[in-house]
CSV table of C-alpha atoms in Angstrom, one decimal:
chain,number,residue,atom,x,y,z
Y,258,MET,CA,118.1,300.8,135.8
Y,259,PRO,CA,115.1,300.1,134.3
Y,260,THR,CA,114.2,302.3,130.6
Y,261,ALA,CA,111.3,303.5,129.7
Y,262,LYS,CA,111.3,300.5,126.7
Y,263,ASP,CA,110.8,298.3,129.5
Y,264,LEU,CA,108.0,299.9,131.2
Y,265,PRO,CA,104.9,298.3,130.7
Y,266,ARG,CA,102.8,300.7,127.6
Y,267,ARG,CA,100.2,302.5,128.9
Y,268,ARG,CA,96.6,302.1,127.3
Y,269,THR,CA,95.9,304.7,124.7
Y,270,ARG,CA,91.7,306.1,126.0
Y,271,LEU,CA,90.6,304.1,123.0
Y,272,GLU,CA,92.1,300.9,124.3
Y,273,SER,CA,90.6,301.2,127.5
Y,274,GLN,CA,87.4,302.3,126.1
Y,275,ALA,CA,87.0,299.4,124.0
Y,276,GLU,CA,88.3,297.1,127.0
Y,277,ASN,CA,85.5,298.7,129.7
Y,278,ARG,CA,83.1,298.1,126.5
Y,279,ASP,CA,84.1,294.2,126.3
Y,280,ARG,CA,83.4,293.7,130.2
Y,281,LEU,CA,80.0,295.3,130.5
Y,282,LEU,CA,78.9,293.2,127.1
Y,283,VAL,CA,80.4,290.2,129.8
Y,284,ALA,CA,79.0,291.5,132.3
Y,285,ALA,CA,75.6,292.3,130.7
Y,286,ARG,CA,75.1,288.7,129.1
Y,287,GLN,CA,75.8,287.7,133.0
Y,288,VAL,CA,73.1,290.0,134.6
Y,289,PHE,CA,70.4,289.7,132.0
Y,290,CYS,CA,70.4,285.6,131.9
Y,291,ARG,CA,69.9,286.1,135.9
Y,292,ASP,CA,67.6,288.5,136.4
Y,293,GLY,CA,66.2,289.1,132.5
Y,294,TYR,CA,65.7,291.4,130.8
Y,295,HIS,CA,63.2,293.3,132.7
Y,296,GLY,CA,65.1,292.8,136.0
Y,297,ALA,CA,68.6,293.8,134.8
Y,298,SER,CA,69.6,297.5,135.7
Y,299,LEU,CA,72.4,299.4,134.6
Y,300,ASP,CA,73.2,299.8,137.7
Y,301,ARG,CA,73.9,295.8,138.3
Y,302,ILE,CA,75.5,295.9,134.9
Y,303,ALA,CA,78.2,298.4,136.1
Y,304,ALA,CA,78.2,296.7,139.4
Y,305,THR,CA,79.3,293.1,138.0
Y,306,ALA,CA,82.0,294.4,135.6
Y,307,GLY,CA,83.1,296.7,138.3
Y,308,LEU,CA,83.2,300.0,136.8
Y,309,THR,CA,80.6,303.3,137.2
Y,310,LYS,CA,77.3,303.6,136.1
Y,311,GLY,CA,79.0,306.6,134.0
Y,312,ALA,CA,81.5,304.0,132.3
Y,313,VAL,CA,78.0,302.1,131.3
Y,314,TYR,CA,76.5,305.6,129.8
Y,315,SER,CA,79.9,306.7,128.2
Y,316,ALA,CA,79.7,303.2,125.9
Y,317,PHE,CA,75.8,302.9,125.8
Y,318,ASP,CA,72.8,304.7,126.0
Y,319,SER,CA,70.4,302.9,127.6
Y,320,LYS,CA,69.9,299.0,128.2
Y,321,ALA,CA,68.5,298.5,125.1
Y,322,SER,CA,71.5,299.4,123.6
Y,323,LEU,CA,73.8,296.9,125.2
Y,324,PHE,CA,70.9,294.5,124.4
Y,325,LEU,CA,71.0,294.6,120.9
Y,326,GLU,CA,75.2,295.1,121.2
Y,327,LEU,CA,74.8,291.6,122.6
Y,328,LEU,CA,72.6,290.4,120.3
Y,329,SER,CA,74.4,291.4,116.7
Y,330,ARG,CA,77.5,289.8,118.2
Y,331,ARG,CA,75.7,286.7,118.5
Y,332,ALA,CA,74.7,287.3,115.2
Y,333,ALA,CA,77.4,287.6,113.7
Y,334,GLU,CA,78.9,284.4,115.3
Y,335,ARG,CA,75.5,282.4,114.0
Y,336,ARG,CA,76.5,283.6,110.6
Y,337,GLY,CA,80.4,282.5,110.8
Y,338,GLU,CA,78.7,279.3,112.0
Y,339,LEU,CA,76.1,278.9,109.6
Y,340,ALA,CA,78.5,279.6,106.5
Y,341,ALA,CA,80.8,277.3,108.0
Y,342,ILE,CA,77.8,274.3,107.8
Y,343,PHE,CA,77.2,275.3,104.4
Y,344,THR,CA,80.5,275.0,102.9
Y,345,GLU,CA,80.2,271.7,104.6
Y,346,ALA,CA,77.1,270.5,103.7
Y,347,ALA,CA,76.6,268.0,100.8
Y,348,SER,CA,73.1,268.5,99.8
Y,349,ALA,CA,70.5,271.0,101.1
Y,350,ARG,CA,69.0,268.3,103.4
Y,351,ASP,CA,72.4,267.9,105.1
Y,352,PHE,CA,72.4,271.8,105.5
Y,353,VAL,CA,68.9,272.2,107.3
Y,354,THR,CA,69.4,269.0,109.8
Y,355,ALA,CA,73.1,270.4,110.5
Y,356,ALA,CA,72.0,274.0,110.7
Y,357,SER,CA,69.1,273.5,113.0
Y,358,ARG,CA,70.5,270.8,115.1
Y,359,ARG,CA,73.2,273.4,115.8
Y,360,PHE,CA,71.0,275.8,116.8
Y,361,ALA,CA,68.4,274.2,118.6
Y,362,ARG,CA,71.0,272.9,121.0
Y,363,GLN,CA,72.0,276.1,121.6
Y,364,ALA,CA,68.6,277.3,122.1
Y,365,VAL,CA,67.7,274.5,124.5
Y,366,GLY,CA,71.1,274.7,126.3
Y,367,GLU,CA,71.0,278.8,127.0
Y,368,ARG,CA,67.4,278.5,128.7
Y,369,ASP,CA,68.2,281.8,130.5
Y,370,TRP,CA,69.1,284.4,128.0
Y,371,TRP,CA,66.3,282.9,125.2
Y,372,THR,CA,64.5,284.3,128.0
Y,373,ALA,CA,65.6,287.4,128.5
Y,374,VAL,CA,65.5,287.6,124.6
Y,375,ILE,CA,61.6,287.0,124.2
Y,376,GLU,CA,61.5,289.3,126.9
Y,377,PHE,CA,63.2,291.9,125.3
Y,378,MET,CA,61.4,291.2,121.5
Y,379,ALA,CA,57.9,292.3,123.9
Y,380,VAL,CA,59.4,295.6,124.8
Y,381,VAL,CA,60.7,295.8,120.9
Y,382,GLY,CA,56.8,295.4,119.8
Y,383,ARG,CA,55.9,298.1,121.9
Y,384,ASP,CA,58.3,301.3,120.4
Y,385,PRO,CA,58.4,302.0,117.1
Y,386,ALA,CA,61.9,303.4,117.5
Y,387,LEU,CA,63.4,300.1,118.7
Y,388,GLN,CA,61.9,298.4,116.1
Y,389,ARG,CA,63.7,300.0,113.5
Y,390,ARG,CA,66.8,299.6,115.4
Y,391,TYR,CA,65.7,295.9,115.7
Y,392,ALA,CA,65.4,295.6,112.8
Y,393,VAL,CA,68.9,296.3,111.0
Y,394,HIS,CA,70.0,293.2,113.7
Y,395,HIS,CA,67.2,291.3,112.9
Y,396,ASP,CA,67.2,291.2,109.1
Y,397,GLY,CA,70.6,290.9,108.6
Y,398,GLY,CA,69.6,287.1,109.9
Y,399,ARG,CA,67.1,286.7,107.4
Y,400,ASP,CA,68.8,288.0,104.9
Y,401,GLN,CA,71.5,285.2,105.5
Y,402,ILE,CA,69.1,282.5,105.8
Y,403,ALA,CA,67.3,283.9,102.2
Y,404,THR,CA,71.0,283.8,100.7
Y,405,ALA,CA,71.4,280.2,101.8
Y,406,VAL,CA,67.7,279.0,100.4
Y,407,ALA,CA,69.0,280.7,97.5
Y,408,ASP,CA,72.1,279.2,97.4
Y,409,TRP,CA,71.1,275.8,97.7
Y,410,ALA,CA,68.1,276.2,95.3
Y,411,HIS,CA,70.7,277.2,92.5
Y,412,ARG,CA,73.3,274.3,93.3
Y,413,GLU,CA,70.2,272.1,92.8
Y,414,ARG,CA,68.8,274.0,89.5
Y,415,ARG,CA,65.4,274.6,91.1
Y,416,ARG,CA,63.2,277.5,90.9
Y,417,LEU,CA,61.2,277.6,94.2
Y,418,PRO,CA,57.5,278.5,94.7
Y,419,VAL,CA,58.2,281.2,97.3
Y,420,PRO,CA,60.6,283.8,97.1
Y,421,PRO,CA,63.8,282.7,99.8
Y,422,ARG,CA,63.2,286.3,102.0
Y,423,ARG,CA,59.4,284.6,102.5
Y,424,ILE,CA,60.7,281.1,102.7
Y,425,ALA,CA,63.9,282.9,105.3
Y,426,THR,CA,60.6,284.9,107.7
Y,427,MET,CA,59.0,280.9,108.0
Y,428,VAL,CA,62.3,279.7,109.5
Y,429,LEU,CA,63.1,282.5,111.3
Y,430,ALA,CA,59.1,282.7,113.0
Y,431,MET,CA,59.4,278.7,113.5
Y,432,SER,CA,62.4,278.6,114.8
Y,433,ASN,CA,61.0,281.7,117.7
Y,434,GLY,CA,58.2,280.1,118.0
Y,435,LEU,CA,59.7,276.3,118.7
Y,436,THR,CA,62.2,278.2,121.5
Y,437,LEU,CA,59.0,279.7,123.1
Y,438,GLU,CA,57.5,277.0,123.6
Y,439,ALA,CA,60.8,275.2,124.3
Y,440,LEU,CA,60.6,277.3,127.1
Y,441,LEU,CA,56.8,276.8,128.5
Y,442,ALA,CA,57.4,272.8,127.8
Y,443,PRO,CA,60.9,271.6,127.5
Y,444,ARG,CA,59.7,267.9,127.7
Y,445,GLU,CA,57.9,268.4,124.7
Y,446,VAL,CA,60.5,270.6,122.2
Y,447,PRO,CA,64.0,268.7,122.1
Y,448,VAL,CA,66.8,269.3,119.9
Y,449,ALA,CA,65.2,266.6,117.5
Y,450,THR,CA,61.7,268.5,116.9
Y,451,TYR,CA,63.7,272.0,115.6
Y,452,ALA,CA,65.6,269.6,113.1
Y,453,ASP,CA,62.8,267.3,112.4
Y,454,ALA,CA,60.5,271.4,111.9
Y,455,GLN,CA,63.1,273.4,109.7
Y,456,ALA,CA,63.6,270.1,107.6
Y,457,ALA,CA,59.4,269.8,106.8
Y,458,LEU,CA,59.6,273.3,106.1
Y,459,PHE,CA,62.7,273.4,103.9
Y,460,LEU,CA,62.6,270.9,102.0
Y,461,GLY,CA,59.0,271.0,101.8
Y,462,MET,CA,59.2,274.3,99.3
Y,463,PHE,CA,62.3,272.0,97.1
Y,464,ALA,CA,59.6,269.5,96.8
Y,465,LEU,CA,57.7,271.9,95.6
Y,466,ALA,CA,59.9,273.6,92.5
Y,467,THR,CA,59.9,272.8,89.6
Y,468,ASP,CA,63.4,272.4,87.4
Y,469,ARG,CA,65.0,275.4,86.6
Y,470,ALA,CA,65.9,276.2,82.7
Y,471,PRO,CA,69.8,275.8,82.5
Y,472,PRO,CA,71.4,279.0,81.7
């Protein structure tokens, strides 16, 4: 006769909520990729996840909040990838080439996702409150790139002509522009174009740098 110890443990409320949240995020990504940001609805996301619309609202207060959470998780993954590339790279050129090729392959291979991201960016641009929320995610990526730039400058004992954060903004703007162009004219923006463009910007800044005095 089974004892209480043999019976499966009931999930706590917090565990159920966490599982539902993960299911919603998986479903949301599928729906956003299929229908775009504007075409997606909370009803469709809930149905894809096998949950009620009430379950969606218990975890997220809006479609924008769901999308922001997807972006945040994606950003965390990219930060881990960037840190690994930085550790393995032997030079600034190696770092830029490896990082730009990694992210270019993602952009080229995830066309539907990036189409939804660009739709969302247009919504953010028209909503000051959403801009402030988006900035938390976006600035995290900017800060990480700026840190990598500063660290390479320190490694190579160079004084950059432009502050690292400004260089990071240039990198993000170039990457976003290339991704948009890749959606509009895929044949014109292969993976190598991302790598070439990022290398030209990054290494051009290092070419203009001056020697840093020893400590």
